[in-house]
Coordinates of C-alpha atoms in Angstrom, one line a residue:
Chain A
M1 CA -30.7 -56.1 41.1
S2 CA -28.4 -56.0 38.2
T3 CA -26.2 -52.9 37.9
I4 CA -26.8 -52.5 34.1
I5 CA -29.8 -50.3 33.6
S6 CA -31.1 -49.6 30.1
A7 CA -30.8 -46.1 28.9
G8 CA -33.6 -43.8 29.8
T9 CA -35.1 -46.0 32.5
N10 CA -35.3 -45.6 36.1
E11 CA -36.5 -49.0 37.0
G12 CA -34.0 -51.4 35.2
G13 CA -34.6 -53.1 31.9
Q14 CA -37.4 -55.7 31.2
E15 CA -35.6 -57.1 28.3
L16 CA -33.5 -60.1 27.6
R17 CA -29.9 -59.1 27.4
S18 CA -27.3 -60.5 25.2
R19 CA -24.8 -63.2 26.3
S20 CA -21.9 -60.9 25.6
E21 CA -23.3 -58.2 28.0
L22 CA -23.5 -60.7 30.9
S23 CA -21.0 -62.2 33.1
A24 CA -21.3 -66.0 33.6
K25 CA -22.8 -65.5 37.1
E26 CA -25.3 -63.0 35.7
L27 CA -26.2 -65.2 32.8
F28 CA -26.7 -68.1 35.3
R29 CA -29.0 -66.1 37.3
E30 CA -30.8 -64.6 34.3
V31 CA -31.3 -68.0 32.7
G32 CA -32.8 -69.3 35.9
A33 CA -35.1 -66.4 36.1
V34 CA -36.2 -66.4 32.5
L35 CA -36.9 -70.1 32.7
R36 CA -38.5 -69.8 36.1
L37 CA -36.2 -72.1 37.8
S38 CA -35.4 -71.9 41.4
E39 CA -31.7 -71.8 42.4
A40 CA -31.5 -75.6 42.8
E41 CA -33.0 -76.3 39.5
A42 CA -31.0 -73.7 37.7
A43 CA -27.8 -75.2 39.1
K44 CA -28.5 -78.3 37.0
L45 CA -28.4 -76.2 33.9
A46 CA -24.9 -74.9 34.7
E47 CA -23.2 -76.7 31.9
V48 CA -25.9 -76.2 29.3
Q49 CA -25.5 -72.4 29.4
T50 CA -21.9 -72.3 28.4
E51 CA -22.6 -74.5 25.4
A52 CA -23.4 -71.7 23.0
P53 CA -20.5 -69.5 22.0
E54 CA -21.5 -65.9 22.7
D55 CA -21.0 -64.7 19.1
Q56 CA -23.2 -67.5 17.6
T57 CA -26.6 -66.7 19.2
M58 CA -29.1 -64.0 18.3
I59 CA -31.8 -62.3 20.1
I60 CA -34.8 -61.8 18.1
N61 CA -38.2 -60.3 18.9
M62 CA -41.4 -62.2 18.1
G63 CA -44.3 -59.9 18.5
P64 CA -46.0 -57.8 19.8
Q65 CA -47.5 -57.6 16.3
H66 CA -46.9 -61.2 15.2
P67 CA -50.2 -62.8 14.1
S68 CA -49.5 -66.1 15.9
T69 CA -48.9 -64.5 19.3
H70 CA -52.7 -64.1 19.8
G71 CA -52.8 -60.4 20.3
V72 CA -49.9 -58.4 21.7
L73 CA -47.6 -61.0 23.3
R74 CA -44.0 -60.2 22.7
L75 CA -41.4 -62.9 23.1
M76 CA -37.7 -62.2 23.1
L77 CA -36.0 -65.4 21.8
E78 CA -32.4 -66.1 22.0
L79 CA -31.6 -68.4 19.1
Q80 CA -28.7 -70.6 18.1
G81 CA -29.6 -71.4 14.6
E82 CA -33.1 -72.7 14.8
T83 CA -33.0 -73.7 18.4
V84 CA -34.5 -71.5 21.2
L85 CA -32.0 -71.1 24.1
R86 CA -33.9 -68.6 26.1
C87 CA -37.3 -67.0 25.8
K88 CA -38.7 -64.2 27.7
P89 CA -42.3 -63.1 27.4
I90 CA -42.8 -59.4 27.5
I91 CA -46.4 -58.3 28.3
G92 CA -48.2 -55.2 29.2
Y93 CA -49.0 -53.8 25.8
L94 CA -52.7 -54.1 26.5
H95 CA -52.5 -52.9 30.1
T96 CA -55.4 -50.6 30.7
G97 CA -55.5 -50.6 34.5
M98 CA -58.7 -52.6 34.7
E99 CA -58.0 -53.5 38.4
K100 CA -57.8 -49.7 39.0
T101 CA -60.9 -48.9 37.1
G102 CA -62.8 -51.6 39.0
E103 CA -62.1 -49.6 42.2
S104 CA -64.2 -46.7 40.9
L105 CA -67.1 -48.7 39.5
T106 CA -69.9 -49.9 41.8
Y107 CA -70.5 -53.6 42.3
M108 CA -73.3 -53.3 39.8
Q109 CA -71.2 -51.7 37.2
G110 CA -68.2 -54.0 37.8
G111 CA -69.4 -56.7 35.5
T112 CA -68.9 -54.5 32.5
N113 CA -65.3 -54.0 33.5
V114 CA -64.4 -57.7 34.3
T115 CA -66.2 -59.1 31.3
R116 CA -63.6 -57.4 29.1
M117 CA -60.6 -59.1 30.6
D118 CA -60.8 -62.5 29.1
Y119 CA -62.7 -61.6 26.1
L120 CA -63.1 -65.2 24.9
S121 CA -65.0 -66.3 28.0
P122 CA -66.7 -63.1 29.2
L123 CA -69.3 -65.1 31.0
N124 CA -66.9 -66.8 33.2
N125 CA -65.3 -63.6 34.2
E126 CA -68.8 -62.2 35.3
L127 CA -69.5 -65.4 37.0
V128 CA -66.5 -65.3 39.2
F129 CA -66.9 -61.6 40.0
S130 CA -70.5 -62.1 40.8
L131 CA -69.8 -65.1 43.0
A132 CA -67.3 -63.0 44.9
V133 CA -69.7 -60.2 45.5
E134 CA -72.3 -62.6 46.6
K135 CA -70.0 -64.2 49.0
L136 CA -69.1 -60.8 50.4
L137 CA -72.8 -59.9 50.8
G138 CA -73.5 -63.3 52.3
I139 CA -76.3 -64.2 49.8
D140 CA -74.3 -66.8 48.0
G141 CA -76.6 -69.6 49.4
D142 CA -79.8 -67.8 48.4
I143 CA -79.5 -67.6 44.7
P144 CA -82.6 -69.1 43.0
E145 CA -82.2 -72.5 41.5
R146 CA -83.1 -71.2 38.0
A147 CA -80.4 -68.6 38.1
V148 CA -77.8 -71.1 39.2
W149 CA -78.6 -73.5 36.3
M150 CA -78.8 -70.7 33.8
R151 CA -75.3 -69.6 35.0
M152 CA -74.1 -73.1 34.4
L153 CA -75.7 -73.3 30.9
L154 CA -74.1 -69.9 29.9
S155 CA -70.7 -71.0 31.5
E156 CA -70.6 -74.2 29.6
L157 CA -71.7 -72.8 26.3
N158 CA -68.9 -70.2 26.7
R159 CA -66.4 -72.9 27.4
M160 CA -67.4 -74.6 24.1
S161 CA -67.3 -71.3 22.2
S162 CA -63.8 -70.7 23.7
H163 CA -62.4 -74.1 22.9
L164 CA -63.9 -73.9 19.4
L165 CA -61.9 -70.6 18.9
F166 CA -58.9 -72.4 20.2
L167 CA -59.3 -75.1 17.6
A168 CA -59.5 -72.4 14.9
T169 CA -56.4 -70.5 16.1
N170 CA -54.5 -73.7 16.9
G171 CA -55.3 -74.9 13.3
M172 CA -54.3 -71.6 11.7
D173 CA -51.0 -71.3 13.7
I174 CA -50.0 -74.7 12.6
G175 CA -51.0 -74.3 9.0
A176 CA -54.5 -75.9 8.9
V177 CA -56.2 -72.8 7.6
S178 CA -59.5 -74.3 6.7
M179 CA -59.8 -75.3 10.5
M180 CA -59.7 -71.6 11.2
L181 CA -62.7 -71.0 9.2
Y182 CA -64.6 -74.0 10.6
G183 CA -63.9 -73.0 14.2
W184 CA -64.9 -69.5 13.8
R185 CA -68.2 -70.7 12.1
E186 CA -69.0 -73.0 15.0
R187 CA -68.1 -70.3 17.6
E188 CA -70.4 -67.9 15.8
E189 CA -73.3 -70.2 16.2
V190 CA -72.8 -70.1 20.0
L191 CA -72.3 -66.4 20.0
R192 CA -75.6 -66.0 18.1
F193 CA -77.3 -67.8 20.9
F194 CA -75.6 -65.4 23.4
Q195 CA -76.8 -62.4 21.4
K196 CA -80.3 -63.7 21.5
V197 CA -80.1 -64.2 25.2
T198 CA -78.0 -61.2 26.4
G199 CA -78.2 -58.8 23.5
L200 CA -74.5 -58.9 22.8
R201 CA -72.1 -61.4 21.2
M202 CA -69.4 -60.6 23.6
N203 CA -68.9 -58.6 26.8
H204 CA -72.3 -59.4 28.0
N205 CA -72.6 -58.1 31.6
F206 CA -75.4 -60.6 31.9
I207 CA -74.4 -62.6 35.0
R208 CA -74.7 -60.1 37.8
P209 CA -74.4 -60.1 41.5
G210 CA -77.7 -61.6 42.7
G211 CA -78.5 -63.6 39.6
L212 CA -78.7 -62.6 35.9
A213 CA -79.9 -59.5 34.0
A214 CA -82.8 -61.2 32.5
D215 CA -84.7 -64.5 31.9
L216 CA -83.9 -66.9 29.0
P217 CA -86.0 -65.8 25.9
A218 CA -88.7 -67.8 24.5
G219 CA -87.4 -70.7 22.3
W220 CA -84.0 -70.9 23.9
R221 CA -84.3 -74.6 24.4
D222 CA -84.6 -75.1 20.6
D223 CA -81.7 -72.8 19.9
V224 CA -79.4 -74.7 22.3
L225 CA -80.6 -78.1 21.0
E226 CA -79.8 -76.8 17.5
I227 CA -76.3 -76.1 18.4
L228 CA -75.9 -79.4 20.2
D229 CA -77.4 -81.2 17.2
N230 CA -75.1 -79.7 14.7
L231 CA -71.9 -80.0 16.7
P232 CA -71.2 -83.8 17.0
S233 CA -70.9 -84.5 13.2
R234 CA -68.8 -81.4 12.7
L235 CA -66.5 -82.4 15.6
E236 CA -66.1 -85.6 13.9
E237 CA -65.1 -84.0 10.7
Y238 CA -62.5 -82.1 12.6
D239 CA -61.2 -85.1 14.1
I240 CA -60.7 -86.6 10.7
L241 CA -59.2 -83.3 9.5
M242 CA -56.7 -82.9 12.3
T243 CA -56.4 -85.5 15.0
G244 CA -55.3 -88.4 13.0
Q245 CA -53.3 -86.7 10.4
P246 CA -49.6 -87.4 10.4
I247 CA -48.5 -83.9 9.8
W248 CA -50.8 -82.6 12.6
R249 CA -49.3 -85.1 14.9
D250 CA -45.8 -84.4 13.9
R251 CA -46.3 -80.6 14.5
L252 CA -47.7 -81.2 18.0
Q253 CA -46.6 -84.4 19.6
G254 CA -43.7 -84.0 22.0
V255 CA -43.6 -80.2 21.4
G256 CA -43.7 -77.9 24.5
A257 CA -43.7 -80.9 26.8
I258 CA -43.9 -80.0 30.5
T259 CA -44.2 -82.3 33.6
A260 CA -46.7 -82.2 36.3
R261 CA -44.2 -81.0 38.9
E262 CA -43.1 -78.2 36.6
A263 CA -46.7 -77.1 35.9
M264 CA -47.6 -77.1 39.6
A265 CA -44.4 -75.2 40.5
L266 CA -45.2 -72.6 37.8
G267 CA -48.8 -72.2 38.9
A268 CA -50.2 -73.4 35.6
T269 CA -53.8 -74.6 35.6
G270 CA -56.6 -75.7 33.3
P271 CA -55.7 -77.8 30.2
I272 CA -51.8 -77.2 30.9
L273 CA -52.0 -78.9 34.2
R274 CA -54.4 -81.6 33.0
S275 CA -52.2 -82.4 30.1
T276 CA -49.5 -83.4 32.5
G277 CA -51.7 -86.1 34.0
V278 CA -53.0 -84.1 37.0
P279 CA -56.8 -84.6 37.1
W280 CA -57.4 -81.1 38.4
D281 CA -60.7 -79.4 37.4
L282 CA -62.3 -77.0 39.9
R283 CA -65.7 -78.1 38.6
R284 CA -65.0 -81.6 39.9
E285 CA -62.6 -80.9 42.8
M286 CA -64.2 -77.8 44.4
P287 CA -67.6 -77.8 42.9
Y288 CA -69.4 -74.5 42.6
L289 CA -72.9 -73.8 41.3
K290 CA -74.4 -77.3 40.7
Y291 CA -71.4 -78.9 39.1
D292 CA -71.5 -81.7 41.8
E293 CA -75.0 -82.6 40.4
V294 CA -74.1 -83.3 36.8
E295 CA -72.0 -86.0 35.3
F296 CA -69.1 -85.3 33.2
D297 CA -65.5 -86.6 32.8
V298 CA -62.4 -84.6 33.5
I299 CA -60.2 -85.1 30.5
V300 CA -56.6 -85.8 31.4
G301 CA -53.4 -86.2 29.1
Q302 CA -50.2 -87.9 30.0
H303 CA -47.3 -86.4 28.0
G304 CA -47.8 -82.8 28.8
D305 CA -47.2 -81.8 25.2
A306 CA -49.1 -79.5 22.8
Y307 CA -50.9 -82.6 21.3
D308 CA -52.4 -83.4 24.7
R309 CA -53.5 -79.9 25.3
Y310 CA -55.1 -79.9 21.9
A311 CA -56.9 -83.3 22.5
I312 CA -58.0 -82.1 26.0
R313 CA -59.7 -79.0 24.8
F314 CA -61.2 -81.0 21.8
N315 CA -62.8 -83.5 24.2
E316 CA -63.8 -80.9 26.7
I317 CA -66.2 -79.5 24.0
R318 CA -67.8 -82.9 24.1
E319 CA -68.0 -82.9 27.9
S320 CA -69.5 -79.4 27.9
M321 CA -72.2 -80.7 25.5
R322 CA -72.8 -83.5 27.9
I323 CA -73.2 -81.1 30.7
V324 CA -75.5 -78.9 28.7
Y325 CA -77.8 -81.8 27.8
Q326 CA -78.2 -82.5 31.6
I327 CA -78.8 -78.8 32.2
L328 CA -81.6 -78.8 29.6
D329 CA -83.3 -81.7 31.3
R330 CA -83.0 -80.2 34.7
M331 CA -83.5 -76.5 34.1
P332 CA -85.9 -75.6 36.9
S333 CA -88.6 -72.8 36.6
G334 CA -88.5 -69.8 39.0
D335 CA -86.9 -66.6 39.4
Y336 CA -83.7 -65.7 37.5
R337 CA -82.5 -63.4 40.2
I338 CA -82.6 -63.1 44.0
Q339 CA -85.5 -61.2 45.4
N340 CA -83.4 -59.3 47.9
K341 CA -84.5 -55.6 47.8
K342 CA -80.9 -54.7 48.6
V343 CA -79.3 -55.8 45.5
T344 CA -82.2 -56.4 43.0
P345 CA -83.7 -53.5 41.2
P346 CA -87.6 -53.7 41.3
P347 CA -89.5 -55.1 38.3
R348 CA -89.9 -52.8 35.4
A349 CA -93.6 -52.7 35.8
R350 CA -93.5 -51.5 39.4
I351 CA -91.5 -48.4 38.4
D352 CA -94.4 -47.1 36.4
E353 CA -96.8 -47.2 39.4
S354 CA -94.8 -46.7 42.4
M355 CA -92.6 -43.7 43.4
E356 CA -90.7 -45.8 45.9
A357 CA -89.8 -48.3 43.2
L358 CA -88.6 -45.6 41.0
I359 CA -86.4 -44.2 43.7
H360 CA -85.2 -47.7 44.7
H361 CA -84.3 -48.4 41.1
F362 CA -82.5 -45.1 40.6
K363 CA -80.6 -45.5 43.8
I364 CA -79.4 -49.1 42.8
F365 CA -78.2 -48.0 39.5
T366 CA -76.4 -44.7 40.6
E367 CA -75.2 -45.3 44.1
G368 CA -75.1 -49.0 43.9
F369 CA -75.6 -51.2 47.0
K370 CA -73.3 -51.3 50.0
V371 CA -71.2 -54.4 50.7
P372 CA -70.2 -55.2 54.1
E373 CA -66.5 -54.9 55.0
G374 CA -64.3 -58.0 54.3
E375 CA -62.2 -59.8 51.8
V376 CA -62.9 -63.0 49.8
Y377 CA -61.1 -65.0 47.1
V378 CA -63.4 -67.0 44.8
A379 CA -62.1 -69.2 41.9
I380 CA -63.8 -71.1 39.3
E381 CA -62.6 -73.1 36.2
S382 CA -62.5 -71.0 33.1
P383 CA -61.7 -72.6 29.8
R384 CA -58.0 -71.5 30.4
G385 CA -57.7 -72.6 34.0
E386 CA -58.4 -71.3 37.4
I387 CA -59.8 -67.7 37.3
G388 CA -60.0 -66.1 40.7
C389 CA -61.5 -63.0 42.0
Y390 CA -60.1 -61.3 45.2
I391 CA -62.3 -58.5 46.4
V392 CA -61.6 -56.3 49.5
S393 CA -64.7 -54.3 50.5
D394 CA -64.5 -51.3 52.9
G395 CA -68.2 -51.2 53.4
S396 CA -69.0 -48.7 50.5
S397 CA -70.6 -49.5 47.2
T398 CA -67.4 -49.7 45.2
P399 CA -64.8 -52.5 45.8
Y400 CA -61.8 -51.2 47.8
R401 CA -59.7 -53.5 45.8
M402 CA -60.6 -55.8 43.0
H403 CA -58.0 -58.3 41.8
M404 CA -58.4 -60.9 39.1
R405 CA -56.2 -64.1 39.2
A406 CA -56.0 -64.4 35.4
P407 CA -55.1 -67.9 34.2
S408 CA -53.4 -66.7 31.1
F409 CA -51.2 -64.3 33.1
V410 CA -49.8 -67.2 35.1
N411 CA -49.9 -69.8 32.1
I412 CA -47.7 -67.8 29.9
Q413 CA -45.0 -68.1 32.7
A414 CA -44.8 -71.7 31.4
L415 CA -43.8 -70.6 27.8
P416 CA -40.0 -70.2 28.4
H417 CA -39.9 -73.5 30.0
M418 CA -41.8 -75.2 27.2
M419 CA -39.9 -73.6 24.4
R420 CA -36.4 -74.2 25.7
G421 CA -34.4 -76.4 23.3
G422 CA -37.2 -76.4 20.9
L423 CA -37.3 -75.0 17.4
V424 CA -38.6 -71.6 16.4
A425 CA -41.3 -73.1 14.3
D426 CA -42.4 -75.0 17.3
A427 CA -42.6 -71.8 19.3
V428 CA -45.8 -70.9 17.4
A429 CA -47.3 -74.2 18.3
V430 CA -46.5 -73.8 21.9
I431 CA -48.0 -70.3 22.3
S432 CA -51.1 -71.6 20.5
S433 CA -51.2 -74.6 22.9
V434 CA -51.2 -72.4 25.9
D435 CA -54.1 -70.4 24.4
P436 CA -53.4 -67.1 26.2
V437 CA -55.8 -64.3 26.0
L438 CA -53.8 -61.0 26.2
G439 CA -56.7 -59.0 27.4
E440 CA -56.6 -61.1 30.5
V441 CA -52.9 -61.2 30.7
D442 CA -52.5 -57.5 30.8
R443 CA -55.8 -56.5 32.3
Chain B
M1 CA -64.1 -52.8 73.6
S2 CA -65.7 -55.0 71.0
D3 CA -62.4 -55.5 69.2
A4 CA -60.8 -57.0 72.2
V5 CA -63.5 -59.5 72.5
E6 CA -63.3 -60.4 68.9
T7 CA -59.6 -61.0 68.9
T8 CA -59.8 -63.3 71.9
V9 CA -62.4 -65.3 70.2
E10 CA -60.5 -65.4 66.9
T11 CA -57.1 -66.5 68.0
V12 CA -58.3 -70.0 69.0
E13 CA -56.7 -71.7 65.9
T14 CA -53.1 -71.3 65.0
L15 CA -51.1 -72.9 62.2
H16 CA -47.2 -72.9 62.4
G17 CA -47.5 -70.4 65.2
C18 CA -49.5 -67.9 63.2
P19 CA -53.1 -67.1 64.0
V20 CA -55.7 -68.3 61.6
V21 CA -59.0 -66.3 61.2
S22 CA -62.0 -66.9 59.1
S23 CA -63.1 -64.5 56.4
R24 CA -66.7 -65.3 55.1
G25 CA -65.9 -69.0 55.9
Q26 CA -62.5 -68.9 54.1
R27 CA -59.5 -69.6 56.2
V28 CA -56.9 -66.9 56.3
I29 CA -53.6 -67.1 58.1
L30 CA -52.1 -63.9 59.4
V31 CA -48.3 -64.1 58.9
S32 CA -45.7 -61.7 60.1
R33 CA -43.0 -60.6 57.7
E34 CA -40.3 -62.4 59.7
N35 CA -42.1 -65.7 59.5
Y36 CA -43.4 -65.3 55.9
V37 CA -41.0 -67.5 53.9
A38 CA -40.7 -69.9 56.8
T39 CA -44.5 -70.4 56.9
V40 CA -45.0 -70.8 53.2
K41 CA -42.2 -73.4 53.4
A42 CA -43.8 -75.2 56.1
L43 CA -47.2 -75.1 54.3
L44 CA -45.5 -76.4 51.2
A45 CA -44.4 -79.5 53.3
D46 CA -48.0 -79.7 54.6
G47 CA -49.2 -80.2 51.0
Y48 CA -50.1 -76.7 49.9
D49 CA -48.1 -77.4 46.8
M50 CA -49.4 -74.7 44.5
C51 CA -49.2 -70.9 44.8
V52 CA -52.1 -69.8 42.7
D53 CA -52.1 -66.0 43.4
L54 CA -50.0 -63.3 45.0
T55 CA -51.2 -59.7 45.1
G56 CA -51.1 -56.6 47.1
V57 CA -53.6 -54.2 48.7
D58 CA -52.9 -50.6 49.7
Y59 CA -55.0 -49.9 52.8
L60 CA -54.2 -46.2 52.7
G61 CA -57.9 -45.2 53.1
M62 CA -58.5 -47.7 56.0
P63 CA -55.8 -46.9 58.6
T64 CA -58.0 -48.0 61.6
R65 CA -59.2 -51.3 60.2
T66 CA -58.8 -54.4 62.4
V67 CA -56.8 -57.3 60.8
G68 CA -57.7 -59.7 63.6
A69 CA -55.8 -61.6 66.1
G70 CA -54.3 -58.5 67.5
I71 CA -52.1 -57.9 64.4
Q72 CA -50.9 -54.3 63.9
P73 CA -52.3 -53.1 60.6
E74 CA -49.9 -51.5 58.2
R75 CA -50.4 -49.6 55.0
F76 CA -49.7 -52.4 52.6
E77 CA -50.6 -56.0 52.6
V78 CA -49.5 -58.9 50.5
V79 CA -52.1 -61.6 50.0
V80 CA -51.0 -65.1 48.9
N81 CA -53.4 -67.8 47.8
L82 CA -52.1 -71.4 48.4
L83 CA -53.9 -74.4 47.0
S84 CA -53.4 -78.0 48.1
L85 CA -54.3 -80.4 45.2
T86 CA -54.2 -83.4 47.5
Q87 CA -56.4 -82.1 50.3
R88 CA -58.5 -79.9 48.1
D89 CA -58.1 -77.0 50.3
R90 CA -57.2 -73.2 49.9
L91 CA -55.4 -71.1 52.5
R92 CA -54.9 -67.5 52.2
L93 CA -51.9 -65.6 53.7
R94 CA -52.0 -62.1 54.7
V95 CA -48.8 -60.3 55.4
Q96 CA -48.6 -56.7 56.8
V97 CA -46.0 -54.7 55.0
P98 CA -45.2 -51.2 56.4
E99 CA -45.0 -48.1 54.1
S100 CA -41.5 -47.1 55.4
D101 CA -40.0 -50.4 54.4
A102 CA -42.2 -51.8 51.7
G103 CA -40.4 -55.1 51.1
L104 CA -40.7 -58.9 51.6
P105 CA -38.6 -61.8 50.8
S106 CA -39.4 -63.4 47.5
L107 CA -41.2 -66.8 47.2
F108 CA -39.4 -67.6 44.0
D109 CA -37.3 -70.5 45.3
L110 CA -40.3 -72.2 46.8
H111 CA -42.8 -71.3 44.1
P112 CA -41.2 -70.2 40.8
G113 CA -44.8 -69.5 39.6
T114 CA -45.0 -66.3 41.7
E115 CA -42.3 -64.7 39.5
A116 CA -44.8 -62.8 37.5
H117 CA -47.2 -62.1 40.4
E118 CA -44.3 -60.6 42.4
R119 CA -43.3 -58.4 39.5
E120 CA -46.8 -57.3 39.1
T121 CA -47.1 -56.4 42.8
Y122 CA -43.9 -54.4 42.6
D123 CA -45.1 -52.7 39.4
M124 CA -48.4 -51.7 41.0
F125 CA -47.7 -51.2 44.6
G126 CA -43.9 -50.5 44.7
I127 CA -43.4 -53.5 47.1
T128 CA -40.0 -54.9 46.4
F129 CA -39.3 -58.6 46.8
T130 CA -35.8 -59.3 47.9
G131 CA -34.2 -62.5 46.3
H132 CA -36.5 -62.1 43.2
P133 CA -34.3 -62.7 40.1
D134 CA -35.8 -60.0 37.9
M135 CA -37.4 -57.2 40.0
T136 CA -38.6 -55.0 37.1
R137 CA -41.8 -53.7 36.0
I138 CA -44.0 -56.1 34.1
L139 CA -47.3 -54.3 33.0
M140 CA -46.3 -50.7 32.9
P141 CA -43.6 -49.2 30.7
E142 CA -40.2 -49.6 32.4
D143 CA -39.7 -45.8 32.6
W144 CA -43.1 -45.1 34.3
D145 CA -43.2 -43.1 37.4
G146 CA -45.2 -44.2 40.4
H147 CA -47.2 -47.4 41.1
P148 CA -50.7 -47.2 39.7
L149 CA -52.7 -49.3 42.2
R150 CA -51.5 -47.2 45.2
K151 CA -54.5 -45.3 46.6
D152 CA -52.5 -42.0 46.5
Y153 CA -52.0 -42.5 42.7
D154 CA -54.7 -40.5 41.1
Q155 CA -56.8 -41.9 38.4
G156 CA -56.8 -39.9 35.2
S157 CA -55.4 -36.7 36.6
I158 CA -51.8 -37.1 35.2
P159 CA -50.6 -36.4 31.7
V160 CA -50.4 -39.6 29.8
Q161 CA -46.9 -40.8 29.5
F162 CA -45.7 -42.6 26.4
K163 CA -42.3 -43.9 25.8
G164 CA -40.3 -41.7 23.6
S165 CA -43.1 -39.1 23.0
H166 CA -42.1 -35.4 22.5
S167 CA -44.3 -33.7 25.0

C-alpha cells in the first residue's frame, strides 16, 4: 500500500496521482497497475515511463458527466499534449447496492432487481438469473419447449436492440449524428414489440424462474416479421452511411487495438475478445437454451481495434435476425412456464374458484418459494460479453448471496490498455467501442 | 453421521492435491489459502487461461455449513471462476478465509483481469489481497466506513453518507 493517503480518507486514494508526487518506483508500480500489467509486462515499459518530463504532463478528468462516457464513467487521463500516457477509470457513481438488495428479495422478486443492471439488455439479465435459480432448484431440464424458444426469441431481439443502440451511440460519439437518430429509431421498433409482449419497454421482469410471465400475445409473429422485414434494407443504408466511408474508417481503424492474449488476460469477453480473432461465443461454445439447434455464424475480427468491434456488432445484428427467423419456424406450441406447483403460481381462473389456489398464489408472491441449499454459477452470452450469475442459497426463499459477473465491469478494465499512447480524441472512440453500460458496471 | 459419509464419497477426485466436489453438476475445487496461488498457477498451465470472475461470500449466518471434503468452514469465502477456452470448461475455486485474518494473496500477476474484482471484493467484504497494486475501494466512496456486503452490515439502517456533506 502506498503511504500517501488523500486528505479526509481512511482507505487510500482511488485517484490517479501526478508524476511529480510519485517516486520512480511508485510510478512504475502505478503505471503497471493502471494499465493492468503484471510485474513482468510492466518491466518492459520501464524506459517508456521516464520519457515524459514531469512538468509537461497534465492530469485531466473526463466525466463523470461527459456525454460520451455512456453514463457516469469517469476517466482520469494523464496527457502529454494530445497523447494519453495513463488512464484510470473511476467507477461507482451509479452504485446502488443491487447485490445487497438482491439478498432481501425473494427469487420471484429478484428479476425486478437484476433487470435494472444492464438496462440495455434487461432480458439477458433476467435470463441468466432465472437459469441460475432453475439450476439451484434442479428444474433446469424440465422447462417447457415453448418457454425455451420464447426465451431465445426475446434474448436475440434484445441483442439486436442493444447492438442497434451501440450503432447509434458509436455514430454519435464519432460525429455521425444522423446515425444516432436512425439507431434509436430501429431500437424503438424492437422495444415496441417488447412493450406489446411484456408491457414494458425496458426492465421487463418477464423471464422468471420456471418460464416466462405470460404467453406471447396474438399477432406476435407478424410484429416480429415486420421488424425483420424492415431491418435489412436499413442496415444496408447504414453500411453505406458508415462502413465504407473514409472518415469513419480513419476514426476507427487501428484505434484502441488489443491483442488476443491481452484481452484474455484482462478477462474481456464478447465483441472485444472476438475482435482479436478468438471465436469465443458462449452460444456456440457452451450452448444454453437451444442454441445448439440453430444455425448462426460467430463473427470474428482480426485486428482487435475499434473498427473490428463496430463491424462485429453490426454483423451480429444480421446473425441475430437469422436466428430469429429460425425461431419463428420452430416455435412449438405448449406451455410457457413449468407446471411445477412449487414455483408456478396457479392460473388466474383457478383463483376465483378455489380457496387453495388463492392461498397458494398468495404464498408464492409473499413468501416466495424455498430453494435448496447450494451454490451455482451460470453464464450466458449477453450483447456485451459473458454475463454470469453466482447464487448461494441457504435453503430459504431469498438468495443468501447473489452476484452478477457483469461484462461491462470487466471490459472497462481494458480501457487503459487500449488508450495508452493514443490521442484524446480517440479516447471517445475507444470508450464507445467497448460499449459499457454503467448500470451494470456499478450495480 | 451423514456428513462423514458424504465427505468420504466426495473426496474421490482431486486436482493438484485439492479436493474437487460437485455442486449441481458443476465442478468446484476446494483450495486452502496456502495453495491458492500455486493452484491457480497450475490450472493456468493446464489451460484454464481466463479468470472470468472473482467474488466473496460472507457466511456469517451459516456457521455450521458443510463445505465438503472435510474442509473447515470459515466466515468468508472467495470464489474464483476459471474458464478454459481450449477445453470449453469451467472450474470454480472456493477458498476459505477466516474472519480474524481476512486476506489472500492477489492473483494479479497471473490474471491481471482480476484487478477490479479483487478491489470490489475488498470494497464489499473487507478481504485484502496482498500483492495487489492498488488496494483501494472501487464502488463505494473512498471515505466510506464498513463493507456493505458483509452480513453484519445493516441494510438501510445507517445515516446516508455523502462525501463533503454538512450533517
